[in-house]
Coordinates of C-alpha atoms in Angstrom, one line a residue:
X1 CA 113.6 105.3 125.9
X2 CA 115.0 103.5 122.9
X3 CA 114.5 100.0 121.5
X4 CA 117.9 99.1 123.0
X5 CA 116.6 100.2 126.4
X6 CA 113.5 98.1 125.9
X7 CA 115.6 95.0 125.1
X8 CA 117.7 95.5 128.2
X9 CA 114.6 96.0 130.4
X10 CA 113.0 92.8 128.9
X11 CA 116.1 90.9 130.0
X12 CA 115.6 92.3 133.5
X13 CA 111.9 91.4 133.4
X14 CA 112.7 87.8 132.5
X15 CA 114.7 87.5 135.7
X16 CA 111.9 88.7 137.9
X17 CA 110.2 86.1 140.1
X18 CA 106.8 86.2 138.5
X19 CA 104.6 84.1 136.2
X20 CA 104.9 84.4 132.5
X21 CA 101.6 86.2 132.1
X22 CA 102.6 89.0 134.4
X23 CA 106.0 89.3 132.7
X24 CA 104.3 89.6 129.3
X25 CA 102.0 92.3 130.7
X26 CA 104.9 94.3 132.0
X27 CA 106.8 94.0 128.7
X28 CA 103.6 95.2 126.9
X29 CA 103.4 98.2 129.2
X30 CA 107.1 99.0 128.5
X31 CA 106.7 98.7 124.8
X32 CA 103.6 100.8 124.8
X33 CA 105.4 103.6 126.7
X34 CA 108.3 103.4 124.2
X35 CA 105.9 103.7 121.2
X36 CA 103.9 106.5 122.7
X37 CA 107.1 108.4 123.6
X38 CA 108.5 107.9 120.0
X39 CA 105.2 108.9 118.5
X40 CA 105.0 112.1 120.6
X41 CA 108.6 113.0 119.7
X42 CA 107.8 112.5 116.0
X43 CA 104.7 114.5 116.1
X44 CA 106.4 117.3 117.9
X45 CA 109.0 117.5 115.2
X46 CA 106.6 117.3 112.3
X47 CA 105.5 120.3 110.2
X48 CA 103.2 118.8 107.6
X49 CA 100.3 116.4 107.2
X50 CA 102.2 113.6 105.3
X51 CA 105.2 113.7 107.8
X52 CA 103.0 113.4 110.9
X53 CA 100.7 110.7 109.6
X54 CA 103.7 108.7 108.3
X55 CA 105.4 109.0 111.7
X56 CA 102.2 107.7 113.4
X57 CA 101.9 104.8 110.9
X58 CA 105.5 103.8 111.4
X59 CA 105.2 103.8 115.2
X60 CA 102.1 101.7 115.0
X61 CA 103.6 99.2 112.6
X62 CA 106.6 98.8 114.9
X63 CA 104.4 98.5 118.0
X64 CA 102.4 95.6 116.6
X65 CA 105.4 94.2 114.6
X66 CA 103.0 94.2 111.6
X67 CA 103.8 93.5 107.9
X68 CA 102.0 96.7 106.7
X69 CA 99.6 99.4 107.7
X70 CA 96.1 100.0 106.5
X71 CA 95.2 103.7 106.0
X72 CA 92.2 104.9 103.9
X73 CA 90.6 108.3 104.0
X74 CA 87.1 108.1 102.5
X75 CA 85.7 111.6 102.9
X76 CA 82.8 111.1 100.5
X77 CA 81.3 107.7 99.6
X78 CA 83.1 104.5 100.7
X79 CA 83.0 103.3 97.1
X80 CA 83.9 106.6 95.6
X81 CA 86.6 108.4 97.6
X82 CA 90.1 107.0 97.7
X83 CA 89.5 103.7 99.4
X84 CA 92.9 102.0 99.4
X85 CA 95.4 100.3 101.5
X86 CA 98.8 101.8 102.0
X87 CA 101.8 99.5 102.4
X88 CA 104.6 100.8 104.6
X89 CA 108.1 100.3 103.1
X90 CA 111.1 101.5 105.0
X91 CA 111.0 105.0 103.6
X92 CA 107.3 105.7 104.1
X93 CA 103.8 104.8 103.0
X94 CA 102.7 104.6 99.4
X95 CA 99.3 104.3 97.8
X96 CA 98.4 101.1 95.9
X97 CA 96.7 101.0 92.4
X98 CA 93.2 99.8 91.8
X99 CA 94.5 96.6 90.3
X100 CA 96.5 95.7 93.4
X101 CA 95.1 92.7 95.5
X102 CA 95.2 94.9 98.6
X103 CA 92.9 97.6 97.1
X104 CA 90.6 98.4 100.0
X105 CA 87.3 98.6 98.1
X106 CA 87.7 94.9 97.3
X107 CA 87.1 94.1 101.0
X108 CA 83.5 94.6 102.2
X109 CA 84.6 93.8 105.8
X110 CA 86.6 97.1 106.0
X111 CA 83.9 99.1 104.2
X112 CA 81.4 97.7 106.7
X113 CA 83.7 98.6 109.6
X114 CA 83.8 102.2 108.4
X115 CA 80.0 102.3 107.8
X116 CA 79.2 100.9 111.3
X117 CA 82.0 102.9 113.0
X118 CA 83.1 99.8 114.9
X119 CA 86.6 98.3 115.3
X120 CA 87.3 94.9 113.8
X121 CA 90.0 92.4 114.4
X122 CA 90.9 88.9 113.3
X123 CA 93.9 86.9 114.5
X124 CA 93.0 84.4 111.8
X125 CA 90.9 85.4 108.8
X126 CA 89.4 81.9 108.6
X127 CA 87.4 82.8 111.7
X128 CA 85.6 85.5 109.8
X129 CA 85.3 84.2 106.3
X130 CA 84.6 80.7 104.9
X131 CA 87.7 79.4 103.1
X132 CA 85.7 79.2 99.8
X133 CA 84.5 82.8 99.9
X134 CA 85.7 85.5 97.5
X135 CA 86.9 87.7 100.3
X136 CA 89.0 85.0 101.9
X137 CA 90.6 84.2 98.6
X138 CA 91.4 87.9 98.0
X139 CA 93.0 88.2 101.4
X140 CA 95.1 85.1 100.8
X141 CA 96.2 86.5 97.4
X142 CA 97.1 89.7 99.2
X143 CA 99.0 87.8 101.9
X144 CA 96.6 89.0 104.6
X145 CA 96.3 86.4 107.3
X146 CA 95.3 88.6 110.2
X147 CA 94.4 92.2 110.8
X148 CA 93.2 94.9 113.2
X149 CA 91.4 98.0 112.1
X150 CA 89.7 101.1 113.7
X151 CA 87.4 103.5 111.8
X152 CA 87.2 107.2 112.4
X153 CA 84.3 109.6 111.7
X154 CA 85.1 113.1 112.8
X155 CA 84.5 115.5 109.8
X156 CA 86.4 112.9 107.7
X157 CA 85.7 109.2 107.4
X158 CA 88.2 106.5 107.1
X159 CA 90.0 103.6 108.6
X160 CA 93.5 102.8 110.1
X161 CA 94.9 99.4 111.0
X162 CA 97.6 96.9 110.7
X163 CA 98.0 93.8 108.5
X164 CA 99.4 90.6 109.9
X165 CA 100.3 91.9 113.4
X166 CA 102.7 89.5 115.1
X167 CA 102.2 90.7 118.7
X168 CA 99.6 92.4 120.9
X169 CA 96.7 91.1 118.7
X170 CA 94.4 91.5 121.7
X171 CA 95.2 95.2 122.2
X172 CA 93.5 97.7 119.9
X173 CA 94.1 100.8 122.0
X174 CA 97.1 102.2 120.1
X175 CA 95.1 102.0 116.9
X176 CA 92.4 104.1 118.5
X177 CA 95.0 106.7 119.5
X178 CA 96.4 106.6 115.9
X179 CA 92.9 107.3 114.5
X180 CA 92.7 110.5 116.5
X181 CA 96.1 111.6 115.2
X182 CA 95.1 110.9 111.6
X183 CA 91.8 112.6 111.6
X184 CA 93.2 115.7 113.5
X185 CA 95.9 116.0 110.8
X186 CA 93.5 115.6 107.9
X187 CA 91.2 118.3 109.4
X188 CA 94.1 120.6 109.9
X189 CA 95.2 120.1 106.3
X190 CA 91.7 120.9 105.1
X191 CA 91.6 124.0 107.2
X192 CA 94.9 125.2 105.6
X193 CA 93.2 124.6 102.2
X194 CA 90.5 127.0 103.2
X195 CA 93.0 129.7 104.1
X196 CA 94.9 129.2 100.8
X197 CA 91.7 129.3 98.9
X198 CA 90.7 132.6 100.5
X199 CA 94.1 134.0 99.6
X200 CA 93.7 132.9 95.9
X201 CA 90.3 134.7 95.8
X202 CA 91.8 137.9 97.2
X203 CA 94.6 137.8 94.5
X204 CA 91.9 137.2 91.8
X205 CA 91.1 134.4 89.4
X206 CA 93.0 133.1 86.3
X207 CA 92.1 131.1 83.2
X208 CA 92.9 127.9 85.2
X209 CA 90.4 128.6 87.9
X210 CA 87.2 126.5 87.7
X211 CA 84.3 126.8 90.0
X212 CA 81.7 124.0 90.1
X213 CA 78.2 124.1 91.6
X214 CA 76.9 120.7 92.8
X215 CA 74.2 122.0 95.2
X216 CA 71.0 122.8 93.4
X217 CA 72.2 121.3 90.1
X218 CA 75.4 120.9 88.2
X219 CA 77.1 124.0 86.8
X220 CA 80.8 124.3 85.7
X221 CA 82.1 127.9 85.6
X222 CA 85.3 128.6 83.7
X223 CA 86.9 131.5 81.9
X224 CA 85.0 130.5 78.8
X225 CA 81.5 130.4 80.2
X226 CA 79.2 128.1 82.1
X227 CA 78.4 124.4 81.4
X228 CA 75.2 122.9 82.7
X229 CA 73.8 119.3 82.5
X230 CA 72.0 120.2 79.3
X231 CA 75.4 120.5 77.5
X232 CA 76.2 116.8 77.9
X233 CA 74.9 114.1 75.6
X234 CA 73.2 111.8 78.2
X235 CA 72.4 111.4 81.9
X236 CA 75.0 108.7 82.1
X237 CA 77.7 111.2 81.1
X238 CA 76.4 113.6 83.7
X239 CA 76.5 110.8 86.4
X240 CA 80.1 109.9 85.5
X241 CA 81.2 113.5 85.5
X242 CA 79.5 114.1 88.8
X243 CA 81.3 111.2 90.4
X244 CA 84.7 112.5 89.2
X245 CA 83.9 116.0 90.4
X246 CA 82.9 114.8 93.8
X247 CA 86.2 113.0 94.0
X248 CA 88.2 115.9 92.6
X249 CA 91.9 115.1 92.1
X250 CA 91.7 111.6 93.6
X251 CA 92.1 108.8 91.1
X252 CA 89.1 106.8 90.1
X253 CA 89.8 103.3 88.7
X254 CA 87.4 101.9 86.1
X255 CA 86.3 99.1 88.4
X256 CA 85.2 101.7 91.0
X257 CA 83.3 103.7 88.4
X258 CA 81.4 100.6 87.3
X259 CA 80.4 99.7 90.9
X260 CA 79.3 103.3 91.4
X261 CA 77.2 103.7 88.3
X262 CA 75.4 100.4 88.5
X263 CA 74.2 98.0 91.2
X264 CA 76.4 94.9 91.3
X265 CA 73.8 92.7 89.5
X266 CA 72.8 95.4 87.0
X267 CA 76.2 96.2 85.4
X268 CA 76.3 95.3 81.7
X269 CA 79.0 93.0 80.4
X270 CA 80.6 95.8 78.4
X271 CA 80.5 98.3 81.4
X272 CA 84.1 99.2 81.1
X273 CA 83.7 100.2 77.4
X274 CA 80.6 102.2 78.3
X275 CA 82.7 104.1 80.9
X276 CA 85.4 104.8 78.4
X277 CA 82.9 106.0 75.8
X278 CA 81.2 108.2 78.4
X279 CA 84.5 109.8 79.4
X280 CA 85.2 110.6 75.7
X281 CA 81.7 112.1 75.5
X282 CA 82.4 114.3 78.5
X283 CA 85.6 115.6 77.1
X284 CA 84.0 116.4 73.7
X285 CA 81.1 118.2 75.4
X286 CA 83.6 120.4 77.3
X287 CA 86.0 121.0 74.4
X288 CA 84.9 124.6 73.7
X289 CA 85.1 125.5 77.4
X290 CA 88.5 123.8 77.9
X291 CA 90.2 124.0 74.5
X292 CA 93.8 123.7 75.7
X293 CA 93.7 120.9 78.2
X294 CA 90.9 118.5 79.2
X295 CA 89.3 119.0 82.6
X296 CA 89.0 115.2 83.0
X297 CA 92.1 113.2 82.4
X298 CA 93.2 109.5 82.4
X299 CA 96.5 108.9 84.3
X300 CA 98.0 105.8 85.9
X301 CA 94.9 103.7 84.9
X302 CA 92.6 106.1 86.7
X303 CA 90.2 108.9 85.7
X304 CA 90.4 112.2 87.6
X305 CA 90.1 116.0 87.5
X306 CA 93.2 117.5 85.9
X307 CA 95.7 118.9 88.4
X308 CA 96.4 121.7 85.8
X309 CA 93.2 123.5 86.9
X310 CA 92.4 125.1 90.2
X311 CA 89.1 123.5 90.9
X312 CA 86.7 124.5 93.7
X313 CA 83.2 123.2 94.3
X314 CA 80.4 124.7 96.4
X315 CA 80.3 121.2 98.1
X316 CA 83.9 121.7 99.3
X317 CA 83.1 125.2 100.5
X318 CA 80.2 124.0 102.7
X319 CA 82.4 121.2 104.1
X320 CA 85.2 123.7 104.8
X321 CA 82.8 126.1 106.6
X322 CA 81.5 123.2 108.7
X323 CA 85.1 122.4 109.6
X324 CA 86.0 126.0 110.5
X325 CA 82.9 126.2 112.6
X326 CA 83.7 123.0 114.4
X327 CA 87.2 124.3 115.3
X328 CA 85.9 127.8 116.3
X329 CA 85.6 128.4 120.1
X330 CA 83.8 131.8 120.0
X331 CA 80.0 131.2 119.9
X332 CA 79.2 134.2 117.7
X333 CA 81.9 133.3 115.1
X334 CA 80.8 129.7 115.1
X335 CA 77.2 130.7 114.5
X336 CA 78.2 133.0 111.6
X337 CA 80.3 130.3 109.9
X338 CA 77.4 127.8 110.1
X339 CA 74.9 130.5 108.9
X340 CA 77.2 131.2 105.9
X341 CA 77.4 127.5 105.0
X342 CA 73.6 127.1 105.2
X343 CA 72.4 130.4 103.7
X344 CA 74.9 130.8 100.9
X345 CA 74.4 127.3 99.5
X346 CA 70.7 126.5 99.7
X347 CA 69.1 123.5 98.0
X348 CA 69.8 119.8 97.6
X349 CA 73.0 118.2 96.5
X350 CA 72.9 116.9 92.9
X351 CA 69.1 116.6 92.8
X352 CA 69.1 114.9 89.4
X353 CA 71.5 112.1 90.6
X354 CA 69.6 111.0 93.7
X355 CA 69.2 107.4 92.4
X356 CA 72.8 106.8 91.2
X357 CA 74.3 104.0 93.3
X358 CA 77.6 105.7 93.9
X359 CA 76.1 109.1 94.7
X360 CA 73.1 108.2 96.8
X361 CA 75.2 107.7 100.0
X362 CA 76.9 111.0 99.5
X363 CA 73.6 112.8 99.2
X364 CA 72.2 111.0 102.2
X365 CA 75.3 111.9 104.3
X366 CA 75.1 115.5 103.1
X367 CA 71.4 115.9 104.0
X368 CA 72.0 114.2 107.4
X369 CA 74.9 116.5 108.2
X370 CA 72.9 119.5 107.0
X371 CA 70.1 118.7 109.4
X372 CA 72.7 118.5 112.2
X373 CA 74.2 121.8 111.3
X374 CA 70.9 123.5 110.9
X375 CA 69.9 122.4 114.4
X376 CA 73.3 123.5 115.8
X377 CA 73.1 126.9 114.0
X378 CA 69.6 127.6 115.1
X379 CA 70.3 126.7 118.7
X380 CA 73.3 129.1 118.7
X381 CA 71.4 131.9 117.0
X382 CA 68.6 131.5 119.6
X383 CA 71.0 131.7 122.5
X384 CA 72.4 134.9 120.9
X385 CA 69.0 136.4 120.4
X386 CA 69.5 136.5 116.6
X387 CA 66.0 135.4 115.8
X388 CA 65.7 136.9 112.3
X389 CA 68.5 134.8 111.0
X390 CA 66.7 131.7 112.2
X391 CA 63.7 132.7 110.2
X392 CA 65.8 133.4 107.2
X393 CA 66.8 129.7 107.3
X394 CA 63.2 128.5 107.5
X395 CA 62.5 127.9 103.8
X396 CA 65.8 125.9 103.2
X397 CA 65.3 124.0 106.5
X398 CA 61.9 122.6 105.4
X399 CA 63.1 121.8 101.9
X400 CA 65.0 119.0 103.7
X401 CA 63.4 118.4 107.0
X402 CA 59.7 119.6 107.1
X403 CA 58.8 117.4 110.1
X404 CA 61.9 117.7 112.2
X405 CA 60.8 118.5 115.8
X406 CA 64.0 120.4 116.7
X407 CA 63.8 122.8 113.8
X408 CA 60.1 123.4 114.6
X409 CA 61.0 124.3 118.1
X410 CA 63.7 126.8 117.1
X411 CA 61.4 128.5 114.5
X412 CA 58.6 128.9 117.1
X413 CA 61.0 130.4 119.6
X414 CA 62.3 132.7 116.9
X415 CA 58.7 134.0 116.2
X416 CA 58.3 134.4 120.0
X417 CA 61.7 136.3 120.1
X418 CA 60.6 138.9 117.5
X419 CA 57.1 139.1 119.2
X420 CA 55.1 137.6 116.3
X421 CA 53.0 135.6 118.8
X422 CA 50.1 134.9 116.6
X423 CA 52.4 133.5 113.9
X424 CA 54.1 131.4 116.6
X425 CA 50.7 130.1 117.9
X426 CA 49.5 129.2 114.4
X427 CA 52.8 127.5 113.5
X428 CA 52.6 125.5 116.7
X429 CA 49.1 124.3 116.0
X430 CA 50.0 123.3 112.5
X431 CA 52.9 121.2 113.8
X432 CA 51.2 119.8 116.9
X433 CA 51.3 116.2 115.7
X434 CA 55.1 116.4 115.0
X435 CA 56.0 117.4 118.6
X436 CA 56.0 115.4 121.9
X437 CA 53.1 116.3 124.1
X438 CA 55.4 117.8 126.8
X439 CA 57.2 120.0 124.3
X440 CA 54.0 121.2 122.8
X441 CA 52.7 122.2 126.2
X442 CA 56.1 123.9 127.0
X443 CA 55.9 126.0 123.8
X444 CA 52.3 127.0 124.6
X445 CA 53.4 128.1 128.0
X446 CA 56.3 130.2 126.4
X447 CA 53.9 131.9 124.1
X448 CA 51.5 132.8 127.0
X449 CA 54.4 134.1 129.1
X450 CA 55.6 136.3 126.2
X451 CA 52.1 137.7 125.7
X452 CA 51.9 138.6 129.4
X453 CA 55.2 140.4 129.4

C-alpha cells in the first residue's frame, strides 16, 4: 500500500457515517499498516547496518510527520560514548558535531530516559521544563518544541525518537518497534566485527595492529613494545587516555572530556587548556612506540583513536564474547563462550580509574554485567555437569562478588558434584549468613543426599 493509496482511503473514510474520533482511529490504523509494510520491505531489501537503520528512521519520521529523528547509541557511558542526535535530511541521517545545539549530551532528560530505561514524551516542552531553565532554552535554540523517545538496553544502550512530531503524539508503539530494529542491527554489526577480527588474527598481525588491555590495568601493546601507566607523566593523562581508548574511534568533543574528567562543580576555569595539554603529553609519551603516526588524533574538533591503526581492546573482546553467547542457541557452546570471556580476562576493569567521573559508570556497568554472566555461566556449567570449570571461576568470582548468594550456591553444588562433600559443608557453614534460611537448608539436604549415595 502506497501513500497515494492511503490518501484515497482517507477520502473514503471521511465519507463513512461515523464520528470524527472513530474516523481518526481508522486513519491511524491504515497509516500504521502502510508504515509497517514499508519498513518491512525496506528491511528485507537491506544488506548492511547503515542502510537498514536509515530505512527504519525514515519510515518512523514519515509516520509521525516529524521534523527530525533522534538516534544515539551509547554503548559505554552516557557521557562518554557517542551521545548525539541525528538529523534526517532527504538523503539519510547524519551525525551532528559537539557544538551543535541538538547535541544529545546537552539534554539531561534524554540521558535520564536511557538510564531509567523508560520512554518519555512531551507534546509541549513547557510541560516538562520551566521556561527559564537551561534545558528549555537549549531546546528552543535547537527548535525542539515537542518530542517522543524510547530507550533500548539489549547488549547496547541508546535511544531512538522523533523531534517535533506533528501527528500521533499519543502513540509511542512504532518507536518501540524501531528500538528493536536498531538494537538488532547494532548487535549484528558487532557480531560481524568479531568474525572479521578473528580472520585478521588468523592472517597475522602488522605494524598497524594495536592491542590494549584495560582489564587488570592499562597496557598498550604495539609492534614497538608495551606501554603501561608508568610511561605517562600524570594520572590525569592516564585518565584522559583511558576515556579515549574506551570510546575507540568515536569522536570525543572537548566539552565531553571536561564533564567526564571532573564533576560539574569541580572543573577548573582553564579545563579546556588542561585537556589540550594532557593530549599533547599523551602523544609525547607514546612517541617512541608510535613514531610515524600518533595513536590519538584531533579531527573535526574531536579527539579520538586514529583510524590508521587496527585497535583491539580486551574490553571489546569480552563484550563480543558476551554478544556471541547471547545469540548462541546451543547450551554447551553458550557456556564455553561465557567461560572464555570470564576466564581469559580476569580482574577489574581499569582499577586505577575507579573514581574518575566519566569512567565510574562504565566500571559499575561492567561489574554488574560480569556478575550476571558469572551466574549464567555457572548455572549452565552446573546443568552440564562441568563442575571443575565452575571451581576454576571461583577466585575471579569472589574478587567482585564475595557475598553473592547465587555464586555461593553454584560453588557449593560444584563441590558436591565432584564429591568434595567436606569442602562443600565447610564452605556452606562459612557463608551461612549470606544465604536465605530455606536455601541453606536445601543445600544441607543436598550434601546429606550426596553422602548417602
